[in-house]
Coordinates of C-alpha atoms in Angstrom, one line a residue:
M1 CA -6.0 12.1 40.9
S2 CA -4.7 15.7 40.8
A3 CA -2.7 15.7 37.6
V4 CA -2.3 14.0 34.3
I5 CA 1.2 12.8 33.3
A6 CA 2.2 13.0 29.6
V7 CA 3.5 9.7 28.4
G8 CA 4.5 8.6 24.9
G9 CA 2.5 11.0 22.6
L10 CA 0.3 12.3 25.3
A11 CA -0.1 16.0 26.1
A12 CA -0.8 16.7 29.8
G13 CA -3.9 18.5 31.0
S14 CA -5.6 19.2 34.3
A15 CA -7.7 16.3 35.7
G16 CA -11.3 17.1 35.9
S17 CA -12.7 13.7 37.2
A18 CA -11.9 11.0 39.6
G19 CA -11.2 8.6 36.9
A20 CA -7.6 7.3 36.6
S21 CA -7.8 6.4 32.9
A22 CA -6.0 9.4 31.5
A23 CA -2.9 9.0 33.6
M24 CA -2.6 5.4 32.7
I25 CA -2.7 5.6 28.9
G26 CA 1.0 5.6 27.8
E27 CA 1.8 3.7 24.6
P28 CA -0.8 1.2 23.2
S29 CA -0.5 -2.3 24.6
A30 CA -0.9 -3.6 21.1
I31 CA -1.1 -2.4 17.5
L32 CA -3.3 -4.5 15.2
G33 CA -3.0 -4.8 11.4
G34 CA -1.1 -2.6 9.1
P35 CA -1.4 -1.4 5.5
G36 CA -3.0 -3.9 3.1
H37 CA -3.5 -2.1 -0.1
A38 CA -4.0 -3.3 -3.7
L39 CA -1.6 -1.9 -6.2
V40 CA -4.3 0.3 -7.7
Y41 CA -8.0 1.1 -7.2
P42 CA -8.6 2.9 -10.5
S43 CA -11.7 5.0 -10.9
G44 CA -10.3 7.1 -13.8
M45 CA -7.4 6.9 -16.3
E46 CA -6.0 8.6 -19.4
V47 CA -3.3 7.8 -21.9
A48 CA -0.9 10.8 -21.8
P49 CA 0.6 12.2 -25.1
D50 CA 3.9 10.4 -24.3
G51 CA 2.0 7.0 -24.0
T52 CA 2.2 6.8 -20.2
L53 CA -0.9 5.9 -18.2
V54 CA -2.2 8.4 -15.6
V55 CA -4.6 7.0 -13.0
A56 CA -7.0 8.4 -10.5
D57 CA -6.3 5.8 -7.7
T58 CA -9.3 6.4 -5.5
G59 CA -8.6 3.7 -3.0
N60 CA -5.0 4.8 -2.4
D61 CA -6.0 8.5 -2.2
S62 CA -3.5 9.2 -4.9
V63 CA -2.7 9.9 -8.5
A64 CA -0.3 7.5 -10.2
K65 CA 1.6 7.4 -13.5
F66 CA 2.6 4.1 -15.0
R67 CA 4.6 3.2 -18.1
P68 CA 2.6 1.0 -20.5
T69 CA 4.5 -2.0 -19.3
G70 CA 3.1 -1.4 -15.8
T71 CA 6.1 0.1 -14.1
L72 CA 5.2 2.9 -11.7
V73 CA 6.8 6.2 -12.7
W74 CA 5.5 8.2 -9.7
R75 CA 2.6 8.4 -7.2
V76 CA 1.3 11.5 -5.5
S77 CA -0.5 10.7 -2.3
A78 CA -2.9 12.7 -0.1
G79 CA -1.1 14.9 2.5
T80 CA 2.4 14.7 1.0
G81 CA 3.4 18.3 0.1
E82 CA 1.4 21.3 1.1
G83 CA -1.9 19.4 1.5
D84 CA -2.9 20.1 -2.1
E85 CA -2.8 16.5 -3.3
A86 CA -6.0 14.6 -4.1
E87 CA -7.8 13.0 -1.2
N88 CA -10.5 11.3 -3.3
A89 CA -9.4 11.4 -6.9
R90 CA -12.3 10.3 -9.0
D91 CA -11.1 10.9 -12.5
I92 CA -8.2 12.2 -14.5
A93 CA -7.7 14.4 -17.6
V94 CA -4.5 15.1 -19.5
D95 CA -4.2 18.0 -21.9
D96 CA -2.2 18.2 -25.1
Q97 CA 0.9 19.5 -23.2
G98 CA 0.7 16.6 -20.8
F99 CA -0.6 18.6 -17.8
I100 CA -2.8 16.5 -15.5
Y101 CA -6.2 17.6 -14.0
V102 CA -7.7 15.7 -11.1
A103 CA -11.4 15.6 -10.1
D104 CA -11.0 15.7 -6.3
A105 CA -14.4 14.9 -5.1
A106 CA -13.6 15.0 -1.4
E107 CA -12.4 18.6 -1.6
F108 CA -14.9 19.8 -4.3
R109 CA -12.1 21.0 -6.6
I110 CA -9.9 20.4 -9.6
I111 CA -6.2 20.0 -9.1
K112 CA -3.7 20.7 -11.9
L113 CA -0.5 18.7 -11.7
D114 CA 2.9 18.8 -13.4
P115 CA 3.4 15.8 -15.7
V116 CA 7.1 15.3 -14.7
D117 CA 6.8 14.6 -11.0
G118 CA 3.1 15.3 -10.2
H119 CA 3.6 18.4 -8.0
T120 CA 0.6 20.7 -7.7
I121 CA 0.5 23.7 -10.0
M122 CA -2.8 25.1 -9.0
T123 CA -6.4 24.3 -7.8
F124 CA -9.7 25.7 -8.8
N125 CA -13.3 25.1 -7.8
G126 CA -15.6 27.2 -10.1
P127 CA -16.7 30.8 -9.9
A128 CA -18.0 32.6 -6.8
G129 CA -21.6 31.8 -6.2
D130 CA -21.4 28.6 -8.3
R131 CA -18.7 26.4 -6.8
L132 CA -18.3 22.8 -7.8
G133 CA -20.7 20.5 -6.1
S134 CA -19.3 17.0 -6.9
P135 CA -16.6 16.8 -9.6
I136 CA -16.8 13.2 -10.5
G137 CA -15.6 13.2 -14.2
I138 CA -13.1 15.2 -16.1
T139 CA -11.7 15.3 -19.7
A140 CA -9.3 17.6 -21.6
K141 CA -9.8 18.4 -25.2
K142 CA -8.3 21.3 -27.3
N143 CA -7.4 23.4 -24.2
K144 CA -10.8 22.9 -22.7
I145 CA -11.4 21.0 -19.4
Y146 CA -14.8 19.4 -19.2
V147 CA -15.9 18.7 -15.6
S148 CA -19.0 16.6 -14.8
D149 CA -20.6 18.0 -11.7
G150 CA -22.8 15.2 -10.5
A151 CA -24.4 17.0 -7.6
K152 CA -25.4 20.1 -9.6
K153 CA -26.3 18.1 -12.7
K154 CA -24.3 20.1 -15.1
I155 CA -21.2 19.9 -17.3
R156 CA -18.7 22.8 -16.7
V157 CA -16.1 23.9 -19.2
F158 CA -12.9 25.5 -17.9
D159 CA -9.8 26.8 -19.7
T160 CA -6.4 25.5 -18.7
A161 CA -6.0 28.4 -16.2
G162 CA -9.1 27.2 -14.3
V163 CA -11.5 29.9 -15.5
Q164 CA -15.0 28.6 -16.1
R165 CA -16.1 29.5 -19.7
Q166 CA -19.4 27.6 -20.2
T167 CA -21.9 25.2 -18.7
F168 CA -24.2 22.6 -20.2
T169 CA -27.4 21.8 -18.3
S170 CA -30.6 20.0 -19.1
S171 CA -32.3 21.0 -22.3
G172 CA -35.4 19.3 -23.7
A173 CA -34.8 15.6 -24.3
C174 CA -31.2 16.1 -22.9
D175 CA -32.3 15.7 -19.3
L176 CA -29.2 15.4 -17.1
S177 CA -29.1 13.5 -13.8
A178 CA -26.1 12.1 -11.9
V179 CA -23.7 12.9 -14.7
R180 CA -20.5 11.0 -14.5
D181 CA -18.4 12.1 -17.5
A182 CA -18.3 14.2 -20.7
D183 CA -16.1 14.7 -23.7
A184 CA -16.2 16.7 -27.0
D185 CA -15.6 15.7 -30.6
A186 CA -13.6 17.6 -33.2
A187 CA -16.5 19.9 -34.0
G188 CA -17.1 20.8 -30.3
N189 CA -20.2 18.7 -29.8
V190 CA -20.4 17.4 -26.2
Y191 CA -21.3 13.9 -25.2
V192 CA -22.4 13.1 -21.6
A193 CA -22.4 9.8 -19.7
N194 CA -25.8 10.2 -18.0
Y195 CA -25.5 7.7 -15.2
K196 CA -28.9 7.6 -13.7
F197 CA -30.9 7.7 -16.9
N198 CA -28.8 5.1 -18.6
N199 CA -28.1 7.0 -21.8
I200 CA -25.7 9.2 -23.7
V201 CA -26.7 12.8 -24.2
K202 CA -25.3 14.9 -27.1
F203 CA -25.2 18.7 -27.1
S204 CA -24.1 21.1 -29.8
P205 CA -21.2 23.4 -28.9
S206 CA -23.7 26.1 -27.9
G207 CA -25.6 23.7 -25.6
A208 CA -28.6 22.8 -27.7
C209 CA -29.9 19.2 -27.4
L210 CA -29.0 17.2 -30.5
T211 CA -29.8 13.6 -29.6
T212 CA -29.8 10.9 -26.9
W213 CA -29.4 7.2 -27.2
G214 CA -29.5 4.2 -25.0
G215 CA -31.7 3.1 -22.2
P216 CA -31.6 0.7 -19.2
G217 CA -30.7 -2.9 -20.0
T218 CA -28.1 -5.4 -21.0
A219 CA -28.7 -5.6 -24.8
T220 CA -26.5 -4.0 -27.4
G221 CA -26.9 -0.2 -27.2
Q222 CA -28.4 -0.3 -23.7
F223 CA -26.6 0.6 -20.5
K224 CA -26.4 -0.1 -16.8
N225 CA -25.1 3.1 -15.4
P226 CA -22.7 4.6 -18.0
Y227 CA -19.7 6.0 -16.1
G228 CA -17.2 7.1 -18.7
V229 CA -17.3 8.5 -22.2
R230 CA -14.4 9.2 -24.6
I231 CA -14.3 10.6 -28.2
A232 CA -11.3 9.4 -30.1
K233 CA -10.2 8.3 -33.6
D234 CA -10.4 4.6 -34.4
P235 CA -8.0 3.3 -37.1
K236 CA -10.9 1.9 -39.1
W237 CA -14.0 3.9 -38.2
G238 CA -12.6 7.4 -37.6
E239 CA -13.9 9.5 -34.7
V240 CA -16.2 7.4 -32.5
V241 CA -17.8 7.4 -29.1
Y242 CA -16.4 4.9 -26.4
V243 CA -18.7 4.4 -23.4
A244 CA -17.7 2.7 -20.2
D245 CA -20.9 0.8 -19.5
S246 CA -20.0 0.3 -15.8
N247 CA -22.4 -2.2 -14.4
N248 CA -22.5 -4.2 -17.6
N249 CA -18.7 -4.4 -17.3
R250 CA -18.0 -3.6 -20.9
V251 CA -17.0 -0.8 -23.3
Q252 CA -19.4 -0.1 -26.1
V253 CA -18.3 1.8 -29.2
F254 CA -20.7 4.0 -31.3
T255 CA -20.7 6.4 -34.2
K256 CA -21.3 10.0 -33.2
T257 CA -25.0 9.5 -34.0
G258 CA -25.4 6.6 -31.7
V259 CA -25.0 3.6 -34.2
F260 CA -23.5 0.6 -32.4
K261 CA -20.2 -0.6 -33.6
A262 CA -18.6 -2.9 -31.0
S263 CA -18.6 -4.3 -27.5
I264 CA -15.4 -5.1 -25.5
G265 CA -15.2 -7.0 -22.3
R266 CA -17.7 -8.8 -20.0
T267 CA -18.3 -9.4 -16.4
G268 CA -15.9 -11.7 -14.6
P269 CA -13.5 -12.0 -11.6
F270 CA -10.2 -10.2 -11.5
S271 CA -8.4 -13.5 -12.0
E272 CA -10.0 -14.0 -15.4
T273 CA -8.5 -12.1 -18.4
G274 CA -10.7 -10.1 -20.7
T275 CA -13.2 -9.3 -18.0
F276 CA -14.2 -6.4 -15.7
T277 CA -15.5 -6.6 -12.2
T278 CA -16.7 -3.0 -11.7
M279 CA -15.3 -0.9 -14.5
R280 CA -15.5 2.8 -14.4
R281 CA -13.7 4.5 -17.3
V282 CA -12.3 4.0 -20.7
A283 CA -9.2 5.5 -22.2
V284 CA -8.0 5.3 -25.8
A285 CA -4.4 5.1 -27.1
K286 CA -3.2 6.7 -30.3
D287 CA -3.1 3.3 -32.1
G288 CA -6.7 2.6 -31.2
D289 CA -6.0 0.2 -28.3
I290 CA -8.4 0.8 -25.4
W291 CA -7.8 0.6 -21.6
G292 CA -10.5 0.0 -19.0
A293 CA -10.2 1.3 -15.4
D294 CA -11.6 -1.6 -13.4
L295 CA -12.0 -0.2 -9.9
W296 CA -12.9 -3.2 -7.8
G297 CA -11.0 -5.6 -10.0
W298 CA -8.0 -3.5 -8.8
R299 CA -6.7 -3.4 -12.4
L300 CA -6.1 -1.6 -15.7
V301 CA -7.1 -3.8 -18.6
R302 CA -5.9 -3.3 -22.2
F303 CA -7.5 -4.6 -25.4
N304 CA -5.6 -4.4 -28.7
R305 CA -7.3 -3.0 -31.7
T306 CA -7.0 -5.7 -34.4
A307 CA -8.0 -5.7 -38.0
T308 CA -11.3 -7.3 -37.1
G309 CA -12.1 -6.1 -33.6
Y310 CA -10.5 -6.1 -30.2
A311 CA -8.5 -8.8 -28.3
Y312 CA -7.5 -8.9 -24.7
A313 CA -3.8 -7.9 -24.4
Q314 CA -2.7 -6.9 -20.9
T315 CA -3.5 -6.4 -17.2
I316 CA -1.8 -4.0 -14.8
G317 CA -2.6 -4.9 -11.2
G318 CA -5.4 -7.4 -10.8
Q319 CA -4.4 -8.6 -7.3
A320 CA -6.7 -8.5 -4.4
P321 CA -5.6 -6.6 -1.2
P322 CA -3.6 -8.8 1.1
L323 CA -5.1 -10.5 4.1
A324 CA -2.3 -11.1 6.5
N325 CA -1.7 -10.2 10.1
T326 CA 0.4 -7.1 9.4
K327 CA -0.8 -6.4 5.9
V328 CA -4.6 -6.2 5.9
F329 CA -6.2 -2.8 6.2
N330 CA -7.1 0.2 4.0
E331 CA -8.7 2.6 6.3
P332 CA -10.1 0.5 9.2
R333 CA -13.0 2.0 11.1
A334 CA -15.5 0.3 13.4
V335 CA -14.4 -2.5 15.8
A336 CA -17.0 -4.9 17.2
I337 CA -16.0 -7.6 19.7
G338 CA -17.9 -10.8 20.0
P339 CA -18.5 -12.8 23.2
D340 CA -15.7 -15.1 22.1
G341 CA -13.3 -12.2 22.1
K342 CA -12.9 -12.1 18.4
L343 CA -12.6 -8.8 16.7
N344 CA -14.7 -7.7 13.7
I345 CA -13.1 -4.7 12.1
M346 CA -14.6 -2.7 9.2
D347 CA -11.9 -2.4 6.5
T348 CA -13.7 0.4 4.6
V349 CA -11.7 0.9 1.4
N350 CA -11.3 -2.8 0.9
Q351 CA -15.1 -3.2 1.4
R352 CA -15.0 -6.0 3.9
V353 CA -15.1 -7.0 7.6
V354 CA -11.9 -8.5 8.8
T355 CA -12.1 -11.0 11.7
M356 CA -9.1 -11.2 14.0
T357 CA -8.2 -12.7 17.3
A358 CA -7.6 -10.4 20.2
T359 CA -3.9 -10.7 19.6
G360 CA -4.1 -9.7 15.9
T361 CA -4.1 -13.0 14.0
V362 CA -6.3 -12.6 10.9
L363 CA -9.0 -15.3 10.8
G364 CA -10.7 -14.2 7.6
A365 CA -12.8 -11.5 5.9
C366 CA -16.3 -11.1 4.7
G367 CA -17.8 -8.8 2.1
Q368 CA -16.9 -7.5 -1.4
R369 CA -17.5 -4.5 -3.7
D370 CA -18.7 -5.4 -7.1
F371 CA -21.9 -5.3 -9.2
R372 CA -24.0 -7.6 -7.1
P373 CA -26.8 -6.4 -4.8
V374 CA -25.0 -7.9 -1.8
S375 CA -21.9 -5.9 -2.3
L376 CA -20.8 -3.2 0.1
N377 CA -20.1 0.4 -0.8
W378 CA -17.7 2.3 1.5
P379 CA -19.1 0.8 4.7
R380 CA -18.1 2.4 8.0
G381 CA -19.9 0.7 10.9
V382 CA -20.4 -2.8 12.2
A383 CA -22.1 -4.2 15.3
L384 CA -22.9 -7.8 16.4
D385 CA -26.2 -9.2 17.4
P386 CA -25.6 -10.7 20.8
V387 CA -28.1 -13.6 20.2
T388 CA -27.3 -14.7 16.7
G389 CA -23.8 -13.3 16.1
Q390 CA -25.0 -11.7 12.9
R391 CA -23.1 -8.7 11.7
W392 CA -25.1 -5.5 11.2
I393 CA -23.2 -3.3 8.8
A394 CA -23.7 0.4 8.2
D395 CA -23.3 0.3 4.4
T396 CA -22.7 4.0 4.2
K397 CA -22.7 5.0 0.6
Q398 CA -25.7 2.8 -0.3
S399 CA -27.6 4.3 2.6
R400 CA -28.7 1.0 4.1
L401 CA -28.0 -1.6 6.7
Q402 CA -26.8 -5.0 5.6
I403 CA -27.0 -8.1 7.8
F404 CA -24.4 -10.8 7.3
P405 CA -24.3 -14.2 9.1
A406 CA -21.9 -14.9 12.0
T407 CA -19.8 -17.0 9.7
C408 CA -18.9 -15.4 6.3
G409 CA -21.6 -15.9 3.7
L410 CA -24.0 -13.9 1.5
Q411 CA -25.9 -11.1 3.1
T412 CA -29.1 -12.2 4.8
Y413 CA -31.1 -8.9 4.9
R414 CA -30.9 -5.4 3.5
L415 CA -32.7 -2.7 5.4
G416 CA -33.4 0.9 4.5
G417 CA -32.4 2.8 1.4
I418 CA -31.9 6.5 0.5
G419 CA -34.5 8.8 2.0
T420 CA -35.7 10.6 5.0
A421 CA -38.7 8.4 5.9
V422 CA -38.8 6.1 8.9
G423 CA -36.6 3.1 8.0
Q424 CA -34.6 5.1 5.4
F425 CA -31.1 6.6 5.7
N426 CA -28.8 9.1 4.2
W427 CA -25.2 7.9 4.6
P428 CA -25.2 6.1 8.0
F429 CA -21.7 6.2 9.4
A430 CA -22.1 4.0 12.5
I431 CA -24.1 1.4 14.3
A432 CA -24.2 0.1 17.9
I433 CA -26.3 -2.7 19.4
R434 CA -27.4 -2.6 23.0
A435 CA -27.2 -6.2 24.3
S436 CA -29.6 -5.6 27.3
D437 CA -32.7 -5.1 25.1
R438 CA -31.3 -6.1 21.7
L439 CA -31.8 -2.7 20.1
A440 CA -29.7 -1.3 17.2
F441 CA -28.9 2.4 17.1
V442 CA -27.7 4.0 13.9
A443 CA -26.0 7.4 13.3
D444 CA -28.0 8.4 10.2
T445 CA -25.4 11.0 9.4
W446 CA -26.7 13.2 6.6
N447 CA -30.2 13.0 7.9
D448 CA -28.9 14.6 11.1
R449 CA -30.5 12.0 13.4
V450 CA -30.1 8.8 15.3
T451 CA -32.5 6.0 14.6
V452 CA -33.4 2.8 16.5
W453 CA -34.2 -0.7 15.3
D454 CA -35.5 -3.8 16.9
V455 CA -32.8 -6.4 16.1
A456 CA -35.1 -9.4 16.5
T457 CA -37.8 -8.1 14.0
R458 CA -35.5 -5.8 12.0
A459 CA -38.2 -3.1 12.3
P460 CA -37.5 0.6 12.8
L461 CA -38.8 2.0 16.0
G462 CA -38.1 5.7 15.9
S463 CA -35.6 8.5 15.6
Y464 CA -34.1 11.5 17.4
S465 CA -32.9 14.7 15.7
G466 CA -32.8 17.4 18.3
T467 CA -30.1 19.8 17.2
L468 CA -27.8 17.0 15.9
D469 CA -25.7 18.0 12.8
S470 CA -23.9 15.2 11.0
P471 CA -23.6 12.7 13.9
R472 CA -20.8 10.3 12.9
A473 CA -20.4 7.9 15.8
I474 CA -22.6 6.2 18.3
S475 CA -21.7 3.8 21.2
V476 CA -23.4 2.3 24.2
D477 CA -22.2 3.3 27.7
A478 CA -21.7 0.0 29.4
A479 CA -22.4 1.4 32.9
T480 CA -25.7 3.2 32.1
G481 CA -27.0 1.8 28.8
D482 CA -27.1 5.4 27.5
L483 CA -26.0 6.3 23.9
V484 CA -23.0 8.4 23.3
V485 CA -23.0 10.3 20.1
A486 CA -20.2 12.2 18.3
D487 CA -22.2 15.2 17.0
A488 CA -19.5 16.0 14.4
A489 CA -20.6 19.3 12.8
N490 CA -21.4 20.7 16.2
N491 CA -18.1 19.5 17.6
R492 CA -19.6 18.1 20.7
I493 CA -20.6 14.9 22.5
V494 CA -24.3 14.2 23.2
T495 CA -25.5 11.5 25.5
L496 CA -29.0 10.2 25.0
S497 CA -31.2 7.8 26.9
Y498 CA -33.8 5.5 25.1
S499 CA -36.5 3.2 26.2
R500 CA -39.4 1.7 24.2
T501 CA -41.9 3.4 26.4
A502 CA -40.3 6.9 26.8
G503 CA -38.4 7.1 23.5
F504 CA -35.3 9.3 23.3
A505 CA -34.2 12.0 25.8
E506 CA -31.1 14.1 26.0
V507 CA -29.0 13.3 29.1
S508 CA -26.1 15.6 28.7
T509 CA -24.0 17.6 26.2
I510 CA -20.3 18.5 26.4
T511 CA -18.3 20.6 24.0
P512 CA -14.6 19.9 24.6
T513 CA -12.3 22.7 23.5
G514 CA -10.9 22.5 20.0
L515 CA -12.7 19.5 18.5
S516 CA -13.0 19.4 14.7
M517 CA -15.4 16.9 13.2
P518 CA -15.1 14.0 15.7
E519 CA -15.9 10.6 14.1
G520 CA -15.5 8.4 17.2
V521 CA -16.5 8.4 20.8
A522 CA -17.0 5.9 23.6
R523 CA -17.1 6.1 27.4
D524 CA -14.6 4.1 29.5
R525 CA -15.2 2.3 32.8
H526 CA -14.0 5.4 34.7
G527 CA -16.7 7.5 33.2
D528 CA -14.4 9.4 30.9
Y529 CA -15.0 9.9 27.2
W530 CA -12.5 8.9 24.5
V531 CA -13.1 11.1 21.4
A532 CA -11.5 10.7 18.0
D533 CA -10.9 14.3 17.1
T534 CA -10.6 13.3 13.4
V535 CA -9.7 16.4 11.5
N536 CA -7.1 17.4 14.2
G537 CA -5.5 14.0 14.0
R538 CA -5.7 13.1 17.7
V539 CA -7.6 11.4 20.4
V540 CA -8.7 13.3 23.4
V541 CA -9.8 11.9 26.8
V542 CA -12.4 14.1 28.3
S543 CA -14.1 14.1 31.7
A544 CA -17.9 14.0 32.2
A545 CA -17.7 17.8 32.7
G546 CA -16.0 18.3 29.4
T547 CA -12.5 18.9 30.6
V548 CA -9.7 17.5 28.3
L549 CA -7.6 15.2 30.5
A550 CA -5.2 13.9 27.9
T551 CA -4.4 14.1 24.2
I552 CA -2.9 11.3 22.1
T553 CA -1.2 12.5 19.0
S554 CA 1.1 9.6 18.2
A555 CA 1.7 6.0 18.9
A556 CA 4.8 3.9 18.3
G557 CA 6.6 6.9 16.9
K558 CA 4.0 7.7 14.2
A559 CA 1.6 10.6 14.3
L560 CA -2.1 9.6 14.3
S561 CA -3.8 10.3 10.9
K562 CA -7.5 10.8 10.8
P563 CA -8.5 8.5 13.8
T564 CA -12.2 7.5 13.6
S565 CA -13.9 4.7 15.5
I566 CA -13.4 4.1 19.2
T567 CA -14.6 1.0 21.0
V568 CA -14.5 0.3 24.7
D569 CA -14.6 -3.4 25.9
G570 CA -14.0 -3.6 29.6
T571 CA -10.4 -2.7 30.2
K572 CA -9.5 -2.5 26.5
I573 CA -10.0 0.6 24.3
Y574 CA -9.6 0.2 20.5
V575 CA -8.8 3.3 18.5
S576 CA -8.9 3.1 14.7
D577 CA -6.0 5.1 13.4
T578 CA -7.6 5.1 10.1
N579 CA -5.2 6.6 7.6
N580 CA -2.3 4.7 9.2
D581 CA -4.2 1.5 8.5
R582 CA -3.9 0.2 12.1
V583 CA -6.0 -0.3 15.2
L584 CA -4.4 0.8 18.5
V585 CA -5.2 -1.1 21.7
Y586 CA -5.0 0.7 25.0
T587 CA -5.3 -0.9 28.5
N588 CA -7.6 1.1 30.7

C-alpha cells in the first residue's frame, strides 16, 4: 500500500505501514443508537424576578429557561455560539435585574448570560494567582455573586462585573469542606451548605464564625450531604433558611439561628408525586412556594406554601431517558462485546449500561443513579469477564469498580474507593479484561497509573506509573496480548506488556502529530492504532511507527464531536462519537 485514499470524511495521509486498514475505512458500516435524553437533568435552579425558572441542566450540557407552566422558553447548549456556553453547568444564580450566572464546573469559570435569549455576556474565573478551583454552587443577592468553590474550600464573593471582592474560609467552628452552596440574608450574614461535614455554617458579613447547626443523620435538623441553601422570606415566618438536604431527599426550613421549622418531600421514585430521587437544590418563589431540583429524578418539583405548611403541586419533567433503538444514549463511551456478539455500551450521563444486538436492537439496560450504594456516578468504562459474563464497570466519579451480573441485577461487588494505595483509585476512566489470563487492567486516570486485578479473586496485583499523565483509555492488543494506553495529557500512545512473574514493562511509545487529550485507543488486526483524538473532534489511524495514515472527522454528514472509546473486535471497529450520542461501526 503506497497511498491512502480519502473517503467520506477521511483526510488522506501517507501510508507508513503494510496494513490496509486506513485505505478501506470509508463511511461506517453501521451507526448505532442516537440521542436519548431526559427533558432535564437539573443540578441547580432559580426563580427569576419575572417568575420564570432558570435551570442548570447538567446532563444536557445546557442552561434552560422554563415558564412556570413547564413550557421551554429557551435553551443554551454547549458549543452553540462562540464556545462560551456552559459545558457542565452545576448551578444557577439570577440577580435582581434578571441576569443569569452559571457555575461551569468543567471550565472552572462563571458565565454571565442575558436573560432574554441566554447569549453570553462575559465570563470570569477569579483573580490571577487564585483562580476558581471547582465552582459548584452560585447565588446572587444584592448585586453580590456568592460562589462555592468546592476544591478550594472557600466561598468567593464577586460583584456583577466579575471582580472578586471577598472570600470566606474556615474559621474556628466554621470548618469548611466540600462546600456546595452559599447565600446571604438581608443583614449580609452568609450561610454555607457544608456537604462533607453535614452542617450549615453561618458567617458574619466580615467572615467571623457565628454558629453552625446540623450533623449527619436522618432525624429532624440532621443532614445527609446538604447541597443547596437559600435565604428567602416566608409568608408566615419571615426570612428563613431553606436547605436542600440532598441524600435525605427533602428540603428543611430553619430560622436564621438554626431552629427547625418544616420538612418538605421524601425519598421516592420519579413516578411518585411529592418525592425526590436525588435532589440537589432548592429555589423559592415570591409567594413562598418552593421548587426542588431533582437531578436523577429528571424533574423540577413544586410545593405550594399553604396556611398550615406545604403541599405537592407540580412536576416539570419526571420522565426517564428513552430506551429505544434510535433514542437511547446520552454520551456513550466504552463498548464491550460478549461471546454471543451482544454489545454492552456505557451510557455515561444516563448512568447505565445498554445492551444491544450487533445490529443495534436495544435489549435492555442496567444501572441507575440515585441515593443507593449500588448506584453509578458518571461511569465511563465497562469490560466483560469471559468466564462469568459479569460486567466490570469503571465507576469513574466514585473512584471504584462495580461488578454487575451478566443479566441485569443489583451490583455484586464494589472494589476500591478514593485514594492512592494499592486497590484504590482516583477517577478510573477505562477498564479492559484480557481473556487469556483473566486479568483486568484499569486506567486509574488521576493517579496517573495503570493497575491490574485478578478477575477470579478480585484482588489487586500491582500498578504501573512510569511517566504516564492522565491515562484515559486502555485496551488489549488481540495479536500480542499487550496493553495499549491513551496517555492523554502526554498526547501519546504507550504499549505495555504484563505478566504475573515479570510485572509491567514498556514496549513502545508513539506520539502522533497533533493529538489533544486522546480518550480512546485500540489496535486493529493490521497492527495500526485507532486513536480517539478527543479535543480535536476526530479519529486518527496511526501506523506502528507513529505515522498518521488517515483522519476521520465526520460520518453520515455529521462532524464527530468528542469521540472517546474505541473497541476492536475482529473485523469490526466501534467508535463512540460521544457528544453525538451514537456509536459508529467500521469494517476493517
